[in-house]
Coordinates of N, CA and C in Angstrom, one line a residue:
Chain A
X1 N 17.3 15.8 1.0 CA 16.5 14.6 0.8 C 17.3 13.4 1.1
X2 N 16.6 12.6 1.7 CA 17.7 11.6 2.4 C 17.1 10.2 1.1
X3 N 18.2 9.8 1.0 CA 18.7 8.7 -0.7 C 18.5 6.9 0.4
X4 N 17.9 6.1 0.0 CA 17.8 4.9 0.6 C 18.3 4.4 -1.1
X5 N 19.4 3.8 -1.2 CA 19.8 2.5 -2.5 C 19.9 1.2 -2.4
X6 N 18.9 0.5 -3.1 CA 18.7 -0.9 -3.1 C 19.4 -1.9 -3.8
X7 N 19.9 -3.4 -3.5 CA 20.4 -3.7 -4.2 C 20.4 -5.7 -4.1
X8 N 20.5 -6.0 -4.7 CA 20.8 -5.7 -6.3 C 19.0 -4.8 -6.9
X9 N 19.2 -4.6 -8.1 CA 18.2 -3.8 -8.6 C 17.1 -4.5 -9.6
X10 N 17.8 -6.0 -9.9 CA 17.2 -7.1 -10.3 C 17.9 -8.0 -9.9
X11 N 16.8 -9.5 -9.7 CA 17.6 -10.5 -9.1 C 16.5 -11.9 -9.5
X12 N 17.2 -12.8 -9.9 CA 16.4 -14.0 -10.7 C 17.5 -15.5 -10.7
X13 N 16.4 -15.9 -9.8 CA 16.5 -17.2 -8.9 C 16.1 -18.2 -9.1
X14 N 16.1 -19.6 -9.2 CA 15.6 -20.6 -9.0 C 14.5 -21.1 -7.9
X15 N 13.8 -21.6 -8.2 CA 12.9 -22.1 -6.9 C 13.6 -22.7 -6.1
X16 N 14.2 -22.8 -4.7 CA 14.4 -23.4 -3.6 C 15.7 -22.6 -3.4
X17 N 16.3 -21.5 -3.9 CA 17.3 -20.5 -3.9 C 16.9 -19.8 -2.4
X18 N 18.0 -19.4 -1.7 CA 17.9 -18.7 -0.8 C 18.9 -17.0 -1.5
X19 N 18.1 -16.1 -1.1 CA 18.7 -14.6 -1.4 C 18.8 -13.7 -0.3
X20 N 19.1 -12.3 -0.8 CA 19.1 -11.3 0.2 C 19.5 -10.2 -0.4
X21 N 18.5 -9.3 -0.1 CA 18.5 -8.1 -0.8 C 18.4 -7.0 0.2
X22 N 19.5 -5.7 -0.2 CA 19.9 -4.4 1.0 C 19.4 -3.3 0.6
X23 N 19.1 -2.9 1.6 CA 18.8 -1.1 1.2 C 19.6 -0.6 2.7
X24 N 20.6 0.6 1.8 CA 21.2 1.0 2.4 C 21.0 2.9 2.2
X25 N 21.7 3.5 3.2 CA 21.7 5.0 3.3 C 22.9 5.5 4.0
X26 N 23.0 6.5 3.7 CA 24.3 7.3 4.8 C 23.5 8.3 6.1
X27 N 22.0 8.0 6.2 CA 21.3 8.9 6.5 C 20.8 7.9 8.0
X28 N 20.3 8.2 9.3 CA 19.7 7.5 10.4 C 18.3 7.8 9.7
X29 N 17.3 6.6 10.5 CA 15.8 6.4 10.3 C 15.5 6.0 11.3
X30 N 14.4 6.7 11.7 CA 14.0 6.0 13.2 C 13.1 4.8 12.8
X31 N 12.4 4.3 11.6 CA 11.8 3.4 11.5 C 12.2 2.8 9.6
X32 N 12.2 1.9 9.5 CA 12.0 1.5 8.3 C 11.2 -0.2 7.2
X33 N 10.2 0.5 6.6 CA 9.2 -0.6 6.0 C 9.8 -1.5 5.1
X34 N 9.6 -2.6 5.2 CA 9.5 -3.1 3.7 C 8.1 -3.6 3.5
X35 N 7.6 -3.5 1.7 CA 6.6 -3.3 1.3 C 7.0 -4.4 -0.2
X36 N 5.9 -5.0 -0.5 CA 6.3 -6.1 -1.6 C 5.3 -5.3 -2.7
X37 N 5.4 -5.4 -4.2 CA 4.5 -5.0 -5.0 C 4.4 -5.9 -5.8
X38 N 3.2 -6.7 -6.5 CA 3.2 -7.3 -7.8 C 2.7 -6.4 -8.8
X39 N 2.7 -7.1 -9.8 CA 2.6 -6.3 -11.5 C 0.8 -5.9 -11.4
X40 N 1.1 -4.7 -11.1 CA -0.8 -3.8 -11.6 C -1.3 -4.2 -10.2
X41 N -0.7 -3.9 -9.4 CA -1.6 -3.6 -7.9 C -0.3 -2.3 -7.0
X42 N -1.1 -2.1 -5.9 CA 0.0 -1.2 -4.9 C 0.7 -2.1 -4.1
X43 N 1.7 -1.8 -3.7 CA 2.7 -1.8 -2.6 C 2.2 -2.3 -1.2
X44 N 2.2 -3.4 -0.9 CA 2.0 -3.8 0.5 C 2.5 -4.3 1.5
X45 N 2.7 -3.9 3.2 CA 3.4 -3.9 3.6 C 3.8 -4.9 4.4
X46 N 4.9 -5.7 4.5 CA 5.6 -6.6 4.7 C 5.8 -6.3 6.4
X47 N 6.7 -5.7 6.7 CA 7.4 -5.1 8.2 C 7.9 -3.9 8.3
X48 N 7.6 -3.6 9.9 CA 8.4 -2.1 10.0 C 9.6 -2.5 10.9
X49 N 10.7 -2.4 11.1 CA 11.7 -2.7 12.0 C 12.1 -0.8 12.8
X50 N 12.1 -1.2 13.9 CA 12.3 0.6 14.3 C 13.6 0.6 15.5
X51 N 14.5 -1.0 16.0 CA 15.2 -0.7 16.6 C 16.6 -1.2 15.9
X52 N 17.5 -0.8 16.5 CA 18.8 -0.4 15.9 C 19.2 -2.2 16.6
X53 N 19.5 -2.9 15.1 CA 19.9 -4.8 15.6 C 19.0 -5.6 15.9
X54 N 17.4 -4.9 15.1 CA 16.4 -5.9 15.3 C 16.4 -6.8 14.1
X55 N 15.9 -7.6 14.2 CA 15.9 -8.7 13.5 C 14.4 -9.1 13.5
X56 N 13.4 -9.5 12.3 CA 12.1 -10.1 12.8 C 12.3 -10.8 11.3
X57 N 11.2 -12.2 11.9 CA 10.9 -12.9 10.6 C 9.2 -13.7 10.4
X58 N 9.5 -13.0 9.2 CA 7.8 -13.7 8.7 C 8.0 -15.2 7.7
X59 N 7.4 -16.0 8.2 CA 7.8 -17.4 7.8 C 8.8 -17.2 7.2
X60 N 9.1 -17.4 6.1 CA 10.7 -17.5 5.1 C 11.3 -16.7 5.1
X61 N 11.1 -14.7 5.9 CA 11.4 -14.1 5.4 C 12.1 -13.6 6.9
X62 N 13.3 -12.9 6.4 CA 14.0 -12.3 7.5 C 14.5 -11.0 7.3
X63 N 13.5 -9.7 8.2 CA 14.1 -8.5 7.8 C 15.2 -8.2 9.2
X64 N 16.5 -7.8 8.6 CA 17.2 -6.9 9.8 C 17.4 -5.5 9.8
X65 N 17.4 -4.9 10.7 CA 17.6 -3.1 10.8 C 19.2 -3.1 11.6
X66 N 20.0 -2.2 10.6 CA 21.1 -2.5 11.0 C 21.3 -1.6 12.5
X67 N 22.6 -1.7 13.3 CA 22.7 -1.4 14.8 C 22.5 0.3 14.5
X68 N 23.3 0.3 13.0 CA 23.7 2.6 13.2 C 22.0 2.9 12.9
X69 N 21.2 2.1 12.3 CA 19.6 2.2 11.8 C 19.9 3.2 10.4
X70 N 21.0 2.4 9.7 CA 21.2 3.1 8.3 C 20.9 2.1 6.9
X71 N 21.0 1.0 7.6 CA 20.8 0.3 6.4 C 19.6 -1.0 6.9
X72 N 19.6 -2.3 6.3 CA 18.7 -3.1 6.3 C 18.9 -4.0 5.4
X73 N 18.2 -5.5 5.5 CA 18.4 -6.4 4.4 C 17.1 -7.4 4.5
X74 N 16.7 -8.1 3.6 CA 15.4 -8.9 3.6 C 16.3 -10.4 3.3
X75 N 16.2 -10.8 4.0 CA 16.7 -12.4 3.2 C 15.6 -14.0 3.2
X76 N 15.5 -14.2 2.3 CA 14.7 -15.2 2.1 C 15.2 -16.6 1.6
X77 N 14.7 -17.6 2.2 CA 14.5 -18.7 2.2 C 14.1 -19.5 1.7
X78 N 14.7 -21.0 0.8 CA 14.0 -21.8 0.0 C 12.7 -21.2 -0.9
X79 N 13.4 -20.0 -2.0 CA 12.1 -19.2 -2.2 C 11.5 -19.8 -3.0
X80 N 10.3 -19.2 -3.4 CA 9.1 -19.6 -4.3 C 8.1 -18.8 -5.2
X81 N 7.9 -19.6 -6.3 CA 7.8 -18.5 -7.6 C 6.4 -17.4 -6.7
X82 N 6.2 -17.6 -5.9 CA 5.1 -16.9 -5.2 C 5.8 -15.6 -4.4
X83 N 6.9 -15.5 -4.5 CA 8.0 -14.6 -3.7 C 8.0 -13.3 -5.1
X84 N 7.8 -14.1 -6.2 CA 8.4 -13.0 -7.1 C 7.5 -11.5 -7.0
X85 N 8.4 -10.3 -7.2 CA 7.6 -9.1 -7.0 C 8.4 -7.8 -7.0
X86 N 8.1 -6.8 -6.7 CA 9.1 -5.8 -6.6 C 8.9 -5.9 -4.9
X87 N 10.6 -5.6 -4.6 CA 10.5 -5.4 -2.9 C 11.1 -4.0 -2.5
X88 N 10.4 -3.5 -2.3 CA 10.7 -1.6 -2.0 C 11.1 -1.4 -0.2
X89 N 11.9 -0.9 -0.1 CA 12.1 -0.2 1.3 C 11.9 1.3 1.2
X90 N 11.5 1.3 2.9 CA 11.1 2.7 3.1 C 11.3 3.6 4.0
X91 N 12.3 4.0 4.5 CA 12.3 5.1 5.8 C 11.9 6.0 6.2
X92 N 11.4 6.5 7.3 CA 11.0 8.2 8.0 C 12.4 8.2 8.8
X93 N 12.8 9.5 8.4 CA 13.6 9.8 8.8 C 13.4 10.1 10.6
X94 N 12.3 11.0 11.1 CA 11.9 10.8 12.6 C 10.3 10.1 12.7
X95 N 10.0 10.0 13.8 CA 8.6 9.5 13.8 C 7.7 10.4 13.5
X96 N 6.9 10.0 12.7 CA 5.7 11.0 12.2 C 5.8 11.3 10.9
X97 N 7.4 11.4 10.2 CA 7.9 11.9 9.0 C 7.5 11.4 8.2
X98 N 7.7 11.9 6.8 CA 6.9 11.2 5.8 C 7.8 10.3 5.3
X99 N 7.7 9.3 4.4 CA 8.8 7.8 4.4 C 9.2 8.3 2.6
X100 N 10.6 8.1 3.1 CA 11.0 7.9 1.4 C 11.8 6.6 1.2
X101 N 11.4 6.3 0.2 CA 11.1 5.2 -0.9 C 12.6 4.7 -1.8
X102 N 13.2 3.5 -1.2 CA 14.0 3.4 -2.4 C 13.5 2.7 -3.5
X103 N 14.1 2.1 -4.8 CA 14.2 2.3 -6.0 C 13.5 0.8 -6.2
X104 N 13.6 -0.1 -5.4 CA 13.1 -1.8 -5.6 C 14.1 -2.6 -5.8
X105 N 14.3 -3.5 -5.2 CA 14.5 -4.3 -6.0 C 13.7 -5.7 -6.7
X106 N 13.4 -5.8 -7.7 CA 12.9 -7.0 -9.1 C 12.9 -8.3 -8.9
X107 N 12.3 -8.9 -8.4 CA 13.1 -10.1 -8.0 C 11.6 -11.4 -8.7
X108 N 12.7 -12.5 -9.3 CA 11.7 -13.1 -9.8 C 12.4 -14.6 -9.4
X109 N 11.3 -15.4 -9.4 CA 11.7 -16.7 -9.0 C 11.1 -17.7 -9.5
X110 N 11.4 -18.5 -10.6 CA 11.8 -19.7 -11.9 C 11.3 -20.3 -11.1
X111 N 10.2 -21.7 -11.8 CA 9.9 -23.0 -11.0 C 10.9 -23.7 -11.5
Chain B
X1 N -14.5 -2.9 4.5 CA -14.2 -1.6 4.3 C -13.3 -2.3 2.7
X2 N -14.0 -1.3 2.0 CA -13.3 -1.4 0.6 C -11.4 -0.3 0.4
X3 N -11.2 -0.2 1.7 CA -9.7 0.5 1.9 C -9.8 1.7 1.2
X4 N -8.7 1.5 0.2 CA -8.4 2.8 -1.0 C -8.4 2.5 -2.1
X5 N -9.4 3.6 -2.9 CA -10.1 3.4 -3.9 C -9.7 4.4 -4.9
X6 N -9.2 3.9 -6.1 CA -8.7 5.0 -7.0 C -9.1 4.9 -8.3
X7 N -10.0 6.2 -8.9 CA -10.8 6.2 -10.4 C -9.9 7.0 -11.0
X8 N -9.7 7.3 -12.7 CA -9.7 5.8 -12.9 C -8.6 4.9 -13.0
X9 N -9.0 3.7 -13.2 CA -7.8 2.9 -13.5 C -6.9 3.0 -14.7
X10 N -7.4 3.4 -16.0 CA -6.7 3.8 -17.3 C -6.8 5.1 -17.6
X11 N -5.7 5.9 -18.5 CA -6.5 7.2 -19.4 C -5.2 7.5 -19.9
X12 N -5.6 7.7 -21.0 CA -5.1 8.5 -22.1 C -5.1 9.8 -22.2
X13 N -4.2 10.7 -22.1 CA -4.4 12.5 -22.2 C -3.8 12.3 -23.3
X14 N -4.0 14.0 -24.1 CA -3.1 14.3 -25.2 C -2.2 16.0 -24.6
X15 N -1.7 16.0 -24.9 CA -0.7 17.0 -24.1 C -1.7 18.3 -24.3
X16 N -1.9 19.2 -23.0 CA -1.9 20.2 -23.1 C -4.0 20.3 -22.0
X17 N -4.2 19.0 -22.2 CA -5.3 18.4 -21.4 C -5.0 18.2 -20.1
X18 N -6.3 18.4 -19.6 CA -6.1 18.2 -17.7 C -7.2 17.2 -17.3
X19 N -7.2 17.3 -15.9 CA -7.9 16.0 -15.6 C -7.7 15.7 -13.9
X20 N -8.6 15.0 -13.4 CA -8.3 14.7 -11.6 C -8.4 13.7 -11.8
X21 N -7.5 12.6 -10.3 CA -7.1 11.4 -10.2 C -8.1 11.4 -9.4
X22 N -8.8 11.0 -8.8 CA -10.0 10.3 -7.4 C -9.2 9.5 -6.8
X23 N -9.1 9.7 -5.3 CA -8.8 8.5 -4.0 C -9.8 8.9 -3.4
X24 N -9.9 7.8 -3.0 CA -11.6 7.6 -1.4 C -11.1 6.7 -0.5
X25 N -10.6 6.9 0.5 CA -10.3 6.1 1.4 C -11.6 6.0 2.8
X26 N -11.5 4.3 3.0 CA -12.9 4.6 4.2 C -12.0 3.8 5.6
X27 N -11.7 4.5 5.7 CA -10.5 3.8 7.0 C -10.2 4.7 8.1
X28 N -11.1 6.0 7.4 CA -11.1 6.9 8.6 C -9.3 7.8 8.8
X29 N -8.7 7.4 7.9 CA -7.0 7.7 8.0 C -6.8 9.4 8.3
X30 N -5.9 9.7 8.7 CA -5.6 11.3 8.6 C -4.9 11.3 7.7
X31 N -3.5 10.7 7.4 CA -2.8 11.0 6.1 C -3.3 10.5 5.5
X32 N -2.6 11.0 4.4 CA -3.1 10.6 2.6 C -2.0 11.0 2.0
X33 N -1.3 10.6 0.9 CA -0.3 10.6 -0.2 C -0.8 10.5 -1.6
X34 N 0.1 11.0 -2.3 CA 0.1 10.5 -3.7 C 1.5 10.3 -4.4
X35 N 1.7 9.2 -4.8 CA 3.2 9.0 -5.3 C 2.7 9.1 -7.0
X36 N 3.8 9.0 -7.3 CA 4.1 8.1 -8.5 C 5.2 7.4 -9.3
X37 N 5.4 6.6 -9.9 CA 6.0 5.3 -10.3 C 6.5 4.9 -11.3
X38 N 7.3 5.3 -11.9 CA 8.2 5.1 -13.2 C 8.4 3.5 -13.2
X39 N 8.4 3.1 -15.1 CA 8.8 1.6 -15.2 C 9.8 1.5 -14.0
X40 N 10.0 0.3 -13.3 CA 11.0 -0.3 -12.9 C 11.2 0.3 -11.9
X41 N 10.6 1.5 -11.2 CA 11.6 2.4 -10.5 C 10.8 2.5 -9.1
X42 N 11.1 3.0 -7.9 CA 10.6 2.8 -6.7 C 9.1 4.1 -7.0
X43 N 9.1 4.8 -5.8 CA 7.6 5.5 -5.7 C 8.3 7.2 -5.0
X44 N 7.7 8.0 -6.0 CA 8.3 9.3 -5.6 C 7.1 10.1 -4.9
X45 N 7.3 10.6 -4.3 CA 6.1 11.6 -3.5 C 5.4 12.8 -4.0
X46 N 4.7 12.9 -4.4 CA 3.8 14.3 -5.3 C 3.5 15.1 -4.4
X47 N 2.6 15.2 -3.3 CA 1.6 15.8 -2.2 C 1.1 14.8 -1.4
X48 N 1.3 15.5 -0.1 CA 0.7 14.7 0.9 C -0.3 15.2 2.1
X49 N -0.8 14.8 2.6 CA -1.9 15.5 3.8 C -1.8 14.9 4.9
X50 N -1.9 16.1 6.0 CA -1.9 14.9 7.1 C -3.4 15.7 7.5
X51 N -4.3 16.2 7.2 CA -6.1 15.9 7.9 C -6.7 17.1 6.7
X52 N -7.7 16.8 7.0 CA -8.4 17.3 6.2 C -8.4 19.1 6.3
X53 N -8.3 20.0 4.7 CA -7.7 21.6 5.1 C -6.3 21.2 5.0
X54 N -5.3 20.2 5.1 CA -4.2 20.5 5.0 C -3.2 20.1 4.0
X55 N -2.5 20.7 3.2 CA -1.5 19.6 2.5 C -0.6 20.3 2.3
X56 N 0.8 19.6 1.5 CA 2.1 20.0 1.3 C 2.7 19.1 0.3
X57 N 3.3 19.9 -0.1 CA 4.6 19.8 -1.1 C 5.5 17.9 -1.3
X58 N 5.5 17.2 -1.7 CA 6.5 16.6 -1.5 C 7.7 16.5 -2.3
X59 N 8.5 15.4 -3.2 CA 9.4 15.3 -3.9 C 9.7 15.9 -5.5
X60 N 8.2 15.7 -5.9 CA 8.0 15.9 -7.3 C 6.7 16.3 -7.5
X61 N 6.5 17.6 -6.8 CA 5.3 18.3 -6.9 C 4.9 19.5 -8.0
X62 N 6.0 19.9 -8.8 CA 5.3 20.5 -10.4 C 4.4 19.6 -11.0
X63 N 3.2 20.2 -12.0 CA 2.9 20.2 -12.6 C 1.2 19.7 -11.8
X64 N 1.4 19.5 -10.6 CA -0.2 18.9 -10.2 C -0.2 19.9 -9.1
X65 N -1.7 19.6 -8.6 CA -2.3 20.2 -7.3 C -3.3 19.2 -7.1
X66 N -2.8 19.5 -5.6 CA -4.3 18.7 -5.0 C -4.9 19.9 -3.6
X67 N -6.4 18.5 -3.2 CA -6.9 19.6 -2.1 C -7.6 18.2 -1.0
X68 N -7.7 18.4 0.3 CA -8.7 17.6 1.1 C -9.5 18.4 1.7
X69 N -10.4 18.4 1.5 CA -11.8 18.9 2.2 C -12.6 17.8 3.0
X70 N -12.3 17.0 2.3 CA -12.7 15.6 3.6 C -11.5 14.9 4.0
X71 N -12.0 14.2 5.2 CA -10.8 12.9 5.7 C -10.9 12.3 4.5
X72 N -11.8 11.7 3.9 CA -12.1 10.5 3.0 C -11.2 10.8 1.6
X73 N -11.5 11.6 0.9 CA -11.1 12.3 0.1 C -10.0 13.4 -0.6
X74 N -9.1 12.7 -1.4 CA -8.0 13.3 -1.7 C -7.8 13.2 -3.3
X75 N -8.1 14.1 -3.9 CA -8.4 14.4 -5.5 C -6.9 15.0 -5.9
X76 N -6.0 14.5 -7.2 CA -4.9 14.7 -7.5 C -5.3 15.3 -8.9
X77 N -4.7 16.5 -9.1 CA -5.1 17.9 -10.3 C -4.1 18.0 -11.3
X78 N -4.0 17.1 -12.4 CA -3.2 17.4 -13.7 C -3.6 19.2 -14.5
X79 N -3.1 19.8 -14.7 CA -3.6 21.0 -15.5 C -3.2 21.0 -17.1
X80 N -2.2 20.9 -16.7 CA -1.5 20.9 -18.5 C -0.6 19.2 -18.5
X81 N -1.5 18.5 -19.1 CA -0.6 17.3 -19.2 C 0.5 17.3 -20.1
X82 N 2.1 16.5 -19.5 CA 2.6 16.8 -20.8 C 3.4 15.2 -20.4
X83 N 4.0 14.7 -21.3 CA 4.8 13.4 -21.7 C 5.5 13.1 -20.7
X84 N 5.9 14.1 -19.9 CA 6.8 13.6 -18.6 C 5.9 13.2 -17.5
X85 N 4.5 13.1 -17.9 CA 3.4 12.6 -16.5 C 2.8 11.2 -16.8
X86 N 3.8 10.8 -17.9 CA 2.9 9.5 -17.9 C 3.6 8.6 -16.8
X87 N 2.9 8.1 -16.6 CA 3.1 7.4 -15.2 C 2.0 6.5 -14.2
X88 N 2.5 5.7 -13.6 CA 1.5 5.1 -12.6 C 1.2 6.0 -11.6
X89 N -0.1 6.4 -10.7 CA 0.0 7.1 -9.9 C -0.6 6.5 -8.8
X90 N -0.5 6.3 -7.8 CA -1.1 5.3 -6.4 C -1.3 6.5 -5.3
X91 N -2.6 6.8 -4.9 CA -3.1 6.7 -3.6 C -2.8 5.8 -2.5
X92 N -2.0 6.4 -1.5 CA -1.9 5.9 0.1 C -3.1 6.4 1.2
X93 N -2.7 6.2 2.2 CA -3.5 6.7 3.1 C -2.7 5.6 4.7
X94 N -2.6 6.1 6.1 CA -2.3 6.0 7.1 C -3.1 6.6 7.9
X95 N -2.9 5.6 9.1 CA -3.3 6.3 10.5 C -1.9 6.9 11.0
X96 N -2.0 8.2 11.2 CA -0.1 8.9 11.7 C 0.4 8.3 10.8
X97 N 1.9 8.1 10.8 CA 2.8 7.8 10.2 C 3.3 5.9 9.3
X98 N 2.2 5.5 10.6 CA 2.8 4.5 10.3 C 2.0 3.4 9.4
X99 N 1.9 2.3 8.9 CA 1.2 1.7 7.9 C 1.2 2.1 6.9
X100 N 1.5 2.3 5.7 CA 0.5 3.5 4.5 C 0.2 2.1 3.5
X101 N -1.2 2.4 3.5 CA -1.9 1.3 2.8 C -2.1 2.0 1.4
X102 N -2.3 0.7 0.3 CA -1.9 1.7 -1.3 C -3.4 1.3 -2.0
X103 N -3.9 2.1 -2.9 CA -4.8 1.8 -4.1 C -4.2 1.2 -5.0
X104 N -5.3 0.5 -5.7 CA -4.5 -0.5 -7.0 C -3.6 0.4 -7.9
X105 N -3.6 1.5 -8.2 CA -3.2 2.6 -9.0 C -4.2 2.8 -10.4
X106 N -3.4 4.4 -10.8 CA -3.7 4.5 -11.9 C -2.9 4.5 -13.0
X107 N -3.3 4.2 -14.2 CA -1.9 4.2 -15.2 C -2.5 5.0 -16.4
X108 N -1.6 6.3 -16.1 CA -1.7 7.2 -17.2 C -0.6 7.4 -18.4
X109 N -0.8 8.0 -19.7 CA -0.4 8.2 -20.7 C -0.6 9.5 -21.6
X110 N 0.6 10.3 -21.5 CA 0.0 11.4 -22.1 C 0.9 10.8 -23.7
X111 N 0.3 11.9 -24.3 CA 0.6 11.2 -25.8 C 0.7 13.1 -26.4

């Protein structure tokens, strides 16, 4: 079973704070999600990054897929108490595979 | 399209009780999942399907069963509840591999 660890595991910020949070593996993934959750709803999905040194950004938000495609990071911009949530990453190991899930990281952000 | 649909949203077991989770997805999806969700913690895989007639095993598959007989429908089977199943439990669903869109969840409590 291939292990994705996130980190930090909680993280609590000021409004206009810029962060960045990793999920890493020893394991390749041909694709990997990130997915935001708020309190008492499911998991929804942010981005998939599937090449090895992509980089994509959704307004504030910048996901990278590292070059080996083992790790990843979300980094965010002048954040906002609207940011706060759990942020989960997710890999398939090949395409088609079923995605495992790391652990979240907690992230809350103070007006 | 009301997505994915998960009854019910609360319940109470007392150990040694059983019970089915309901997902109804109308998105037409082939897969389907069932995780579940410890305080604080990412999302572990129960069973999963990829069409209807088929399913398998995932990470933490003691103690439940499921079945699909339809695309739409994917019913999750507590038999003997016991204290280690309390837990949030969320319905997915995908087209192939990619996307997996989530139900609000359920949040159960065995006692």
């Amino acid at each position: 079973t291939q292990l994705l660890e996130q980190s930090p595991q909680f993280l609590s910020i000021q409004e206009g704070e810029n962060l960045t949070v990793y999920c890493n593996s020893s394991s390749v993934f041909s694709s990997l999600q990130w997915y935001r959750q708020e309190p008492g709803e499911g998991p929804v999905l942010l981005v998939t990054v599937v090449t090895g040194g992509e980089v994509k950004k959704l307004k504030r938000l910048t996901f990278q897929f590292g070059d080996a495609r083992k790790d990843s990071s979300l980094h965010i911009t002048a954040a906002q108490p609207g940011d706060t949530g759990l942020y989960l990453c997710a890999g398939a190991e090949t395409s088609g595979s079923r995605l495992t899930f790391g652990e979240g990281t907690q992230l809350t952000v103070n007006p | 399209n009301a997505g994915v649909t998960q009854t019910p949203k609360f319940r109470i077991l007392k150990i040694g009780q059983s019970m089915t989770l309901q997902c109804t997805q109308d998105m037409n999806h082939n897969y389907m999942y069932w995780y579940r969700q410890d305080p604080g913690m990412g999302l572990k895989l129960i069973y999963y399907s990829v069409g209807a007639g088929i399913t398998d095993k995932g990470e933490v598959p003691n103690g439940y069963n499921v079945s699909r007989s339809t695309t739409e429908d994917f019913p999750l089977r507590l038999e003997l509840a016991a204290p280690s199943q309390t837990s949030v439990y969320f319905c997915a669903s995908s087209y192939s591999s990619g996307e997996q869109y989530f139900g609000p969840g359920t949040r159960l409590t065995v006692l």
